[in-house]
mmCIF file of C-alpha atoms in Angstrom:
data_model
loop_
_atom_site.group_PDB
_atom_site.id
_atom_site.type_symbol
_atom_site.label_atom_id
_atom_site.label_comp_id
_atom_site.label_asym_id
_atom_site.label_seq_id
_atom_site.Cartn_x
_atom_site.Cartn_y
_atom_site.Cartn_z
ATOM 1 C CA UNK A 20 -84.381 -73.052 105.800
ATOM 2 C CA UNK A 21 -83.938 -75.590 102.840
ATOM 3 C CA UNK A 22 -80.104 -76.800 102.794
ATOM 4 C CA UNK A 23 -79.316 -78.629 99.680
ATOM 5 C CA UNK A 24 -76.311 -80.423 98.253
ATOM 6 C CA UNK A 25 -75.317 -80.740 94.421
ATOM 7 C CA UNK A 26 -73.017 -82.896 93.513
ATOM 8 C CA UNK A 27 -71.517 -85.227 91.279
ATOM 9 C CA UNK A 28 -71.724 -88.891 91.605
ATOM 10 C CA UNK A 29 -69.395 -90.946 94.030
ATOM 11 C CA UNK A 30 -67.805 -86.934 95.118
ATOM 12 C CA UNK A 31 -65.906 -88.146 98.288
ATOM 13 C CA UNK A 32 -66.191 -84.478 99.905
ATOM 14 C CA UNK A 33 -69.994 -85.117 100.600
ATOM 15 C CA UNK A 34 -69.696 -87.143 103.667
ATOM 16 C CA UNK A 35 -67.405 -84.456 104.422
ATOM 17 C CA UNK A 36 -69.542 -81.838 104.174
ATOM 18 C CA UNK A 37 -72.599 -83.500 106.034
ATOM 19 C CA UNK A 38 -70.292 -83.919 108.893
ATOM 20 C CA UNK A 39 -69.500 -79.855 109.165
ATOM 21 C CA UNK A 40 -73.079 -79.320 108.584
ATOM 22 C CA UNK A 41 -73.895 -80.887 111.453
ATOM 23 C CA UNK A 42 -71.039 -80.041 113.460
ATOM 24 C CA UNK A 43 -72.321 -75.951 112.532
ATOM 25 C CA UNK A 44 -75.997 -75.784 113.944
ATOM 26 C CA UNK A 45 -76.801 -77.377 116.919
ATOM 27 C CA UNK A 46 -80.510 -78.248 115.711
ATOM 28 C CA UNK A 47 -81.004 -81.028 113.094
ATOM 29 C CA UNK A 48 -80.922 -79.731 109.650
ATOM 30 C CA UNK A 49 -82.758 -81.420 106.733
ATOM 31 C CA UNK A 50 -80.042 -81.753 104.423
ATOM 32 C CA UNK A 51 -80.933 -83.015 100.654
ATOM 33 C CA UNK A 52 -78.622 -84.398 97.940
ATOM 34 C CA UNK A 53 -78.926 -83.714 94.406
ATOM 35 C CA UNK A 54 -76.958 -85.770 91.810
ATOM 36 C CA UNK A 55 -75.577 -83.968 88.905
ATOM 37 C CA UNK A 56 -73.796 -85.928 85.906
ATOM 38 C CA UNK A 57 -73.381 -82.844 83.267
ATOM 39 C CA UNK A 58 -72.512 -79.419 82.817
ATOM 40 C CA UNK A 59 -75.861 -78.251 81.533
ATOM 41 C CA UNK A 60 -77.317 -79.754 84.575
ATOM 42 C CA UNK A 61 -74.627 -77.856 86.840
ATOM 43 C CA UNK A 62 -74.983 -74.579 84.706
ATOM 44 C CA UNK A 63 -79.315 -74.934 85.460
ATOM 45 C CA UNK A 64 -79.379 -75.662 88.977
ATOM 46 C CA UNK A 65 -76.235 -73.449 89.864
ATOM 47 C CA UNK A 66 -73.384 -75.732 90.628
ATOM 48 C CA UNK A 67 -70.289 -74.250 91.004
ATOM 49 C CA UNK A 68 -68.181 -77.564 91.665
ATOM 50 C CA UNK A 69 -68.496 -80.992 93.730
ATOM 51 C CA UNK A 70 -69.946 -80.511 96.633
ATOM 52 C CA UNK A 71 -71.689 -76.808 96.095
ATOM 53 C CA UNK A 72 -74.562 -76.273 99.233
ATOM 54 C CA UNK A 73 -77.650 -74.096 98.734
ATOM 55 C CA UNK A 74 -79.361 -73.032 101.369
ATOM 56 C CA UNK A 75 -82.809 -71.305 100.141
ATOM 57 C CA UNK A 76 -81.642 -72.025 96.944
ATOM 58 C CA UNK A 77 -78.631 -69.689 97.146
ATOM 59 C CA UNK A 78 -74.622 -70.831 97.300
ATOM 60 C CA UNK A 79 -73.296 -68.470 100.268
ATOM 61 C CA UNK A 80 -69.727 -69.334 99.357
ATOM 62 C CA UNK A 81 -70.142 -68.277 95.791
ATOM 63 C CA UNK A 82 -69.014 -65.167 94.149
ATOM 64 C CA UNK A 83 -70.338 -63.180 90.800
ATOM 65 C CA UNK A 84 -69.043 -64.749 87.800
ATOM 66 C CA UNK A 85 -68.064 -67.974 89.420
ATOM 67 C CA UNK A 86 -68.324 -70.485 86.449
ATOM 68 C CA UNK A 87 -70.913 -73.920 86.901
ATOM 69 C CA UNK A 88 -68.582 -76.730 86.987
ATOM 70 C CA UNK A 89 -68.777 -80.598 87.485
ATOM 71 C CA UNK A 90 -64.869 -80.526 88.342
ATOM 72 C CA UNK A 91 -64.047 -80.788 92.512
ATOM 73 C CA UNK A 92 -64.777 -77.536 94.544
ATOM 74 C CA UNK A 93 -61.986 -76.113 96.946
ATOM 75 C CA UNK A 94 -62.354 -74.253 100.036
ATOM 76 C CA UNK A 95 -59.610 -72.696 102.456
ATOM 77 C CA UNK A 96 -59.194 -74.417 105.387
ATOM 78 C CA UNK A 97 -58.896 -72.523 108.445
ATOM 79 C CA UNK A 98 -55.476 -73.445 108.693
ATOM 80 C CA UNK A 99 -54.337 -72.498 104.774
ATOM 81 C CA UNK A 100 -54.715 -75.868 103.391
ATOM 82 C CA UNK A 101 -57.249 -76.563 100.528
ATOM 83 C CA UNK A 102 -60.270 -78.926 101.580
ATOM 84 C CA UNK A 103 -63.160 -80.358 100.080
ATOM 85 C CA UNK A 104 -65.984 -78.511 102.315
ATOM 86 C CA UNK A 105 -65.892 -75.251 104.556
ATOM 87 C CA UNK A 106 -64.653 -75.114 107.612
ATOM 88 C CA UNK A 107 -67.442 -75.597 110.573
ATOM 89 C CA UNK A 108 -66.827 -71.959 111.525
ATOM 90 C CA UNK A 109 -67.567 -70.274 108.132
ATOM 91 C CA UNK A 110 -70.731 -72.794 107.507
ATOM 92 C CA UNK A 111 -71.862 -71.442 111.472
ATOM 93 C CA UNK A 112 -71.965 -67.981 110.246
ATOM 94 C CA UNK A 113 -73.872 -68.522 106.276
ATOM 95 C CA UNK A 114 -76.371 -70.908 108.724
ATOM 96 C CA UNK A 115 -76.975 -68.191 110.903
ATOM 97 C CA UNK A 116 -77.954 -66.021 108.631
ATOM 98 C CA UNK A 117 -74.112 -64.153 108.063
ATOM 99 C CA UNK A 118 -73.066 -63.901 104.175
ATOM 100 C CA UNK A 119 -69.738 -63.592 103.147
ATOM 101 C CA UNK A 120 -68.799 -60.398 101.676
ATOM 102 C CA UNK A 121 -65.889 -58.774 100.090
ATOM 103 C CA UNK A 122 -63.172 -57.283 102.115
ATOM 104 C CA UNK A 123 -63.829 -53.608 103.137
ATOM 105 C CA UNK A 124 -62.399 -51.936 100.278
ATOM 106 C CA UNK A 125 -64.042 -54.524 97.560
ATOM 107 C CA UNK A 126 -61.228 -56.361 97.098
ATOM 108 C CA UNK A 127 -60.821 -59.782 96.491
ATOM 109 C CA UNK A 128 -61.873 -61.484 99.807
ATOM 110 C CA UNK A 129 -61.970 -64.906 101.745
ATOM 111 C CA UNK A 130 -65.342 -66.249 100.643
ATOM 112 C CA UNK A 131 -65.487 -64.740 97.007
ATOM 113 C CA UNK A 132 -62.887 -66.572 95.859
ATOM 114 C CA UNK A 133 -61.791 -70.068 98.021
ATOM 115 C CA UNK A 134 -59.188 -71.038 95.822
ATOM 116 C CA UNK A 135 -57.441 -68.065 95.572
ATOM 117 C CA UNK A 136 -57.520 -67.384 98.972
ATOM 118 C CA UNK A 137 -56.867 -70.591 99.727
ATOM 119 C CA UNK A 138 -53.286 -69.862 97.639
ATOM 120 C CA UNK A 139 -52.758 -66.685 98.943
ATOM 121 C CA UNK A 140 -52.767 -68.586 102.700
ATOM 122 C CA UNK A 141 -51.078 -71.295 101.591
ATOM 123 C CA UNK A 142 -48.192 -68.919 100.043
ATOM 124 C CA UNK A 143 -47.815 -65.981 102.386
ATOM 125 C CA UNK A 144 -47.530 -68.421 105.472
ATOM 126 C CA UNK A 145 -44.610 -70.116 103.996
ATOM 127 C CA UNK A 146 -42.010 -67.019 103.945
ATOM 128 C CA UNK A 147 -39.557 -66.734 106.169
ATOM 129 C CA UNK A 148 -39.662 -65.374 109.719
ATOM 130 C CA UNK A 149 -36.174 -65.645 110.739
ATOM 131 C CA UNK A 150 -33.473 -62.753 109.418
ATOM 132 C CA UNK A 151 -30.912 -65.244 108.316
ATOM 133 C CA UNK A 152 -33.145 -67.204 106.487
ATOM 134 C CA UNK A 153 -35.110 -64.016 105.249
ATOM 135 C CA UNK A 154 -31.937 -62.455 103.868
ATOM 136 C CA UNK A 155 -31.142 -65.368 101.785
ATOM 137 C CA UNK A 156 -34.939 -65.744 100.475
ATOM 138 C CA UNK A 157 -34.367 -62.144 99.495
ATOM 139 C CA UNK A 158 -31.018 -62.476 97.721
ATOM 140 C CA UNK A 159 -32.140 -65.517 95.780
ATOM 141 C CA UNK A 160 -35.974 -63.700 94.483
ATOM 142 C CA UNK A 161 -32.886 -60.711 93.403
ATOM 143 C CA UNK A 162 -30.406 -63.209 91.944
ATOM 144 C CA UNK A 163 -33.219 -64.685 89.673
ATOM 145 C CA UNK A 164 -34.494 -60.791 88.838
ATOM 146 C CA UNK A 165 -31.112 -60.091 87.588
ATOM 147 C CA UNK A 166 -30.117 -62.358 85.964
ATOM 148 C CA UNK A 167 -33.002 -65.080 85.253
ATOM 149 C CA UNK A 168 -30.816 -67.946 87.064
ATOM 150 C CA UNK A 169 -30.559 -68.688 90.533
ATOM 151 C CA UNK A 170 -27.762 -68.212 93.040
ATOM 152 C CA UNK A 171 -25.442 -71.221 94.016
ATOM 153 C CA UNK A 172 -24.795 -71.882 97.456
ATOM 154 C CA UNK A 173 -21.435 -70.565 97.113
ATOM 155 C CA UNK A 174 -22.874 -67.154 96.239
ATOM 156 C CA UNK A 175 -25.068 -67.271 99.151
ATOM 157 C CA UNK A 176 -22.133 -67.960 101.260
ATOM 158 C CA UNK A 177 -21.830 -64.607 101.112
ATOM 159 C CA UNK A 178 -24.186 -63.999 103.622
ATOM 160 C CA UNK A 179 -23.956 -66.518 106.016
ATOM 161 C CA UNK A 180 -21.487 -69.255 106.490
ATOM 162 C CA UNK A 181 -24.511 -71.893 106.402
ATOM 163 C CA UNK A 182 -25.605 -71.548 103.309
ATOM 164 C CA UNK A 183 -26.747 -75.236 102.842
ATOM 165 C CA UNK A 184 -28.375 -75.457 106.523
ATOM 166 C CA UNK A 185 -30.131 -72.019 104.958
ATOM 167 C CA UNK A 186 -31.465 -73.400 101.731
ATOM 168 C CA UNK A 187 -32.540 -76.590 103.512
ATOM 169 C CA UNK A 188 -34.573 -75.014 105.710
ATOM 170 C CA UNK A 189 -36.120 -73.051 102.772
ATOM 171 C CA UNK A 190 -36.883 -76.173 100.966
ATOM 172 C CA UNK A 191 -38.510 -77.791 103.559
ATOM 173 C CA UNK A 192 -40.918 -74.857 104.402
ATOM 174 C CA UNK A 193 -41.593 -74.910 100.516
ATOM 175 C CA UNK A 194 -40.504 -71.430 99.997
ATOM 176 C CA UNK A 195 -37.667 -72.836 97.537
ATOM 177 C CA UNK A 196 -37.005 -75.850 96.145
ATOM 178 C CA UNK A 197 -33.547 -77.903 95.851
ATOM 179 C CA UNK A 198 -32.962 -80.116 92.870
ATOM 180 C CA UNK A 199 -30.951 -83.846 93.060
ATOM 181 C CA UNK A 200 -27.614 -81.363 93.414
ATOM 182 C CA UNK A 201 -28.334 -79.422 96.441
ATOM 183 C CA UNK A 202 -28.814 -76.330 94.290
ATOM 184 C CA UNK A 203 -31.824 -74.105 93.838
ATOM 185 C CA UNK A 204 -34.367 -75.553 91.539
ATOM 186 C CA UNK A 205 -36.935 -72.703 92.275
ATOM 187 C CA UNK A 206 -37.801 -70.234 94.018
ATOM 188 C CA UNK A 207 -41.639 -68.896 93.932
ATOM 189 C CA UNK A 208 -42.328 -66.760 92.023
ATOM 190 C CA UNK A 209 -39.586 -67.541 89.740
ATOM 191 C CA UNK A 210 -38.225 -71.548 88.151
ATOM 192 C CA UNK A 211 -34.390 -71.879 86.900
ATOM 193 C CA UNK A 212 -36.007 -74.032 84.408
ATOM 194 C CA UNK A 213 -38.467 -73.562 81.298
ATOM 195 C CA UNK A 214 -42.249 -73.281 82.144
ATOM 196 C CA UNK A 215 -45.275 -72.410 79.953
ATOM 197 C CA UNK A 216 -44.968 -68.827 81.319
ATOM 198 C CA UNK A 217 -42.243 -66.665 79.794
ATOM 199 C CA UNK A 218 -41.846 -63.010 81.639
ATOM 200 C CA UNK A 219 -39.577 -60.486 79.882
ATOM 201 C CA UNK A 220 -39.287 -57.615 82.688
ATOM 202 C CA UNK A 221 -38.217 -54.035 82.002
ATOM 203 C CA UNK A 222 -34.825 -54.358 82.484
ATOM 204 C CA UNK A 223 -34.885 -57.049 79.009
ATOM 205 C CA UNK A 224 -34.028 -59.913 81.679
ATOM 206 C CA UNK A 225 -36.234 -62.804 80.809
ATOM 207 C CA UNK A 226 -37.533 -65.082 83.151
ATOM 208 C CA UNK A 227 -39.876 -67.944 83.625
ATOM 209 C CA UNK A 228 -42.691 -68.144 86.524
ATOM 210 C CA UNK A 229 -43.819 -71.037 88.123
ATOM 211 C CA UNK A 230 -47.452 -70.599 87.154
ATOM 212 C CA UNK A 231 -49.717 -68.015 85.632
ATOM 213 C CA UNK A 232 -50.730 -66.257 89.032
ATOM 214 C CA UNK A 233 -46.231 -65.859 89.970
ATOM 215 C CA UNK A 234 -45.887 -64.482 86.179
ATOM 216 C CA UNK A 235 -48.683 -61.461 87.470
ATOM 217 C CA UNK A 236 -47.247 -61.190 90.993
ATOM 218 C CA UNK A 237 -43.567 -60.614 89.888
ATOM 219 C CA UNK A 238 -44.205 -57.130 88.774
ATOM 220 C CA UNK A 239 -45.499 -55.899 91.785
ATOM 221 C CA UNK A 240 -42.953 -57.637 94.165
ATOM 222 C CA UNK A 241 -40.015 -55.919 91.460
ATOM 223 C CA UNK A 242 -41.334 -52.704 90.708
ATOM 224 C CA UNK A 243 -41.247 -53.051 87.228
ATOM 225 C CA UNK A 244 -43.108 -53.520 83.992
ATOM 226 C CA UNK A 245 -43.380 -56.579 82.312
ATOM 227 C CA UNK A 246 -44.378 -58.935 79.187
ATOM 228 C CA UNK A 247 -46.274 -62.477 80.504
ATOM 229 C CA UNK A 248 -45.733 -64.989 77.322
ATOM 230 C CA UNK A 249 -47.928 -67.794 77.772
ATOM 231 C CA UNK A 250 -50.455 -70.572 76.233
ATOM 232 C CA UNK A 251 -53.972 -71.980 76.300
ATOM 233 C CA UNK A 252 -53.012 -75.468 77.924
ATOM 234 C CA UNK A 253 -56.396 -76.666 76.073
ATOM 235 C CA UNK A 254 -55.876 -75.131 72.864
ATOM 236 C CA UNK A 255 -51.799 -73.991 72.893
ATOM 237 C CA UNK A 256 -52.469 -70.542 71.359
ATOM 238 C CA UNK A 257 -50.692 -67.957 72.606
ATOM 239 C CA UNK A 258 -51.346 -65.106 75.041
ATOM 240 C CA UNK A 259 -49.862 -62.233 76.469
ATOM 241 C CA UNK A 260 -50.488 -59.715 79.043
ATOM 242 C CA UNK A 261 -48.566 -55.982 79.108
ATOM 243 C CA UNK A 262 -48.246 -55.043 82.289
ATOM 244 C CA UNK A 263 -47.145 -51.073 82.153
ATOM 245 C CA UNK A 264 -47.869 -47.873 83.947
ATOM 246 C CA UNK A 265 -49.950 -49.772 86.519
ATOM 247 C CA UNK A 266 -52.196 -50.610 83.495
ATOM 248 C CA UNK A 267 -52.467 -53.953 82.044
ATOM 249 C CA UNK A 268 -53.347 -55.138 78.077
ATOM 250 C CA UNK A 269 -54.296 -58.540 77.449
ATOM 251 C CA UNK A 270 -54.436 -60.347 74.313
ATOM 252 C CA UNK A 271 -56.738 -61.452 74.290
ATOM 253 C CA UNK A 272 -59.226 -59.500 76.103
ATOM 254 C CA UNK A 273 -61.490 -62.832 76.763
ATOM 255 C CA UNK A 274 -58.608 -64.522 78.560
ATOM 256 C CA UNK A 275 -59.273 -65.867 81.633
ATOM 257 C CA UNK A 276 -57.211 -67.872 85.286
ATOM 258 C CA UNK A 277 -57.885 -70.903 86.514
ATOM 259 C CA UNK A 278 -56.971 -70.919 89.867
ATOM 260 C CA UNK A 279 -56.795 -74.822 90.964
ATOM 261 C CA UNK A 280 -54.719 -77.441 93.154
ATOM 262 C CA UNK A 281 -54.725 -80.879 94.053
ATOM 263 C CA UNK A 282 -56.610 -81.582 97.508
ATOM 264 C CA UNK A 283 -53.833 -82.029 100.424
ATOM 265 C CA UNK A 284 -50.378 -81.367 101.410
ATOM 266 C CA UNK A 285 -47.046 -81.213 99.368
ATOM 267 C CA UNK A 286 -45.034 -78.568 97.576
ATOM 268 C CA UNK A 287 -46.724 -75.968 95.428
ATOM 269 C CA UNK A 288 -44.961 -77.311 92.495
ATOM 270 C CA UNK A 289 -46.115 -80.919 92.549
ATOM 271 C CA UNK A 290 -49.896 -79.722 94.026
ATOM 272 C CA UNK A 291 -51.196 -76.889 92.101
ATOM 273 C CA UNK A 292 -48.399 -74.512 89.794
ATOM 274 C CA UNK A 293 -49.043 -76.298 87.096
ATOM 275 C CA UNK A 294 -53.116 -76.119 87.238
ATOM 276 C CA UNK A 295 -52.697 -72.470 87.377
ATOM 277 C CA UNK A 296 -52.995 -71.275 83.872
ATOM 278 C CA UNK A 297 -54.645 -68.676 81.630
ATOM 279 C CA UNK A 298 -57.044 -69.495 78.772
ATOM 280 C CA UNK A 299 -57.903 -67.627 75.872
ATOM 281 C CA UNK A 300 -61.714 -67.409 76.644
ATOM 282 C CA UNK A 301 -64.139 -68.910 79.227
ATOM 283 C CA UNK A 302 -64.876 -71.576 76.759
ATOM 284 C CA UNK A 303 -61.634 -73.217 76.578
ATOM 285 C CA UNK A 304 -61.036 -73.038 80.672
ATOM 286 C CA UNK A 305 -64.517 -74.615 80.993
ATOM 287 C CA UNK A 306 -63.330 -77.490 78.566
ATOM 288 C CA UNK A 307 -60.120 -77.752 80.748
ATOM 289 C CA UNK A 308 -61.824 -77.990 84.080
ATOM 290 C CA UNK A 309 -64.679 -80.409 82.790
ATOM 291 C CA UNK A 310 -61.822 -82.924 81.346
ATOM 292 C CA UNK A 311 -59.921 -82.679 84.534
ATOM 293 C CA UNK A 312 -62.581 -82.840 87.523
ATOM 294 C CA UNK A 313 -60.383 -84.180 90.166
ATOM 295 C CA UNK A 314 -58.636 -80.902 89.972
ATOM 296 C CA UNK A 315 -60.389 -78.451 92.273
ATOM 297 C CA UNK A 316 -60.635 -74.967 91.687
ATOM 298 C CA UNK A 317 -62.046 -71.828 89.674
ATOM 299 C CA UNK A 318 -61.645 -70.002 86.395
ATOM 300 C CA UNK A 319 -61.553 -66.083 87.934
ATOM 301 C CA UNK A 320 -60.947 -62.485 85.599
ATOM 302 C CA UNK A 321 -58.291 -60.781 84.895
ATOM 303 C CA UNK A 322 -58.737 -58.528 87.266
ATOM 304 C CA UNK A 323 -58.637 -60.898 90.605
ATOM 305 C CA UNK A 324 -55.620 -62.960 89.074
ATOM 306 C CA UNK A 325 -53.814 -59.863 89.002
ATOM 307 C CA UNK A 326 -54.854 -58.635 92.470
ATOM 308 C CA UNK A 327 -54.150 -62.394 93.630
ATOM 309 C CA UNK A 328 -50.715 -61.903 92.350
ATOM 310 C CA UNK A 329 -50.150 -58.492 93.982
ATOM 311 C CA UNK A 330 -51.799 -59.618 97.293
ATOM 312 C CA UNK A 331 -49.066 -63.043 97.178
ATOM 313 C CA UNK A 332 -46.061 -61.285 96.090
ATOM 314 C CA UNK A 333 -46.650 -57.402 95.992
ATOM 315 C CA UNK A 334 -44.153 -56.559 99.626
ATOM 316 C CA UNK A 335 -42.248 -60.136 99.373
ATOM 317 C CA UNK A 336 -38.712 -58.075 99.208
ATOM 318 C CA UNK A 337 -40.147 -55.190 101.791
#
């Protein structure tokens, strides 16, 4: 077995992922580094981000159409939180010979995509358990569907008589967030404020998402058809995707996600909403990621951004 590591010069997640390595097979493995300073380098010897491993010349946590990149690479940590190598457990099972596969029905699964999945965990664990506090999360995602705004605590008073001790609690488990006034300054999918990405929904209510991946998920958590209104943060031209009759249109066809965050802990909205984004082509994602390498993450189709969306925010209100 020939394990090899590519990476880009001074990458901090090396030691990192030496350290697993070892930590995953009991018997001394003959680990080699490879420096790479360029994309064309990365694109010829199959880089995928800093650190990507090869073992027999293959990356086990890659998936098809994953992009070569000098920018960071992001895995899911076992516990939902974005890290800089895989966790011992998953490198155990590509050393021993186990590859990572999609999920049963060919879906979208942990090891083809670690950034997204990586979101997804990061997002589903934060909503709310209790009924009280469930309730609320519900009639603020409805407030913000019906109107585009969000509730004040007063209207929320409606359903409980601690409102504030509610919305708190919410904010602190990042599934909203409270502005300077106490009042609600978000609440994902949807911001009270202007973002890049503009969603008119069926009903003609317009609203704005928090980031490209909440603008595709809000259909399926509503039920309803929808216009996403965005822009190509590298080039600002404009793109939409239709989203009707379970069928989606976009324009244009060569757009593309990039699926990204900062590495550790904080609010959504400060680590990674706004490195979630669509591009007109692979081209112009490519020149985003390779201007920004400390931000880790992946440039994935259409087709997985939506299903990332569905799989965030498809049965948030059921």
């Amino acid at each position: 077995m020939t394990v090899e590591i590519l990476h880009v010069p001074d990458c901090p997640s090396v030691a990192l992922l030496e350290r697993r390595l070892r930590q995953a097979h009991a018997e001394e493995l003959d680990v080699t580094r490879q420096v790479i300073e360029d994309l064309d380098t990365a694109v010829a010897m199959g880089m995928t981000g800093s650190p990507t491993l090869l073992i027999d010349g293959t990356d086990p946590f890659a998936r098809p159409g994953l992009a070569p990149s000098v920018s960071c690479r992001l895995y899911p940590g076992e516990d939902g939180h974005v890290e800089g190598a895989p966790p011992v457990a998953a490198l155990r099972q590509v050393l021993l010979g186990d590859q990572c596969h999609t999920d049963a029905d060919g879906e979208l699964g942990e090891c083809c995509s670690p950034a997204a999945e990586a979101l997804r965990t990061a997002r589903r664990r934060r909503a709310p358990v209790d009924p009280t506090d469930r309730a609320v999360h519900h009639a603020v995602l409805r407030a913000f569907a019906a109107t585009g705004r969000p509730p004040t605590l007063t209207d929320l008073g409606r359903i409980t008589g601690h409102a504030e001790q509610v919305a708190s609690r919410l904010h602190e488990t990042d599934t909203i967030r409270l502005g300077r006034d106490g009042q609600i300054l978000l609440a994902y999918p949807f911001s009270a404020v202007p973002t890049r990405h503009r969603v008119r929904l069926a009903t003609g209510v317009d609203v704005y998402a928090m980031c490209a991946v909440d603008a595709l998920g809000m259909p399926a958590m509503l039920d309803l058809d929808a216009v996403i209104t965005t822009t190509d943060p590298t080039t600002d031209r404009p793109i939409s995707v239709t989203l009707a009759n379970g069928q989606s249109t976009w324009d244009p066809a060569t757009a593309v996600v990039f699926v990204g965050a900062n590495a550790g802990d904080g609010p959504s909205a400060d680590t990674c909403c706004d490195h979630l984004n669509l591009f007109t082509d692979h081209h112009t994602a490519a020149t985003w990621t390779h201007a920004h390498p400390h931000i880790a993450g992946e440039i994935i189709s259409p087709a997985d951004a939506e299903l990332l969306g569905r799989r965030i925010f498809g049965d948030l209100l059921t």
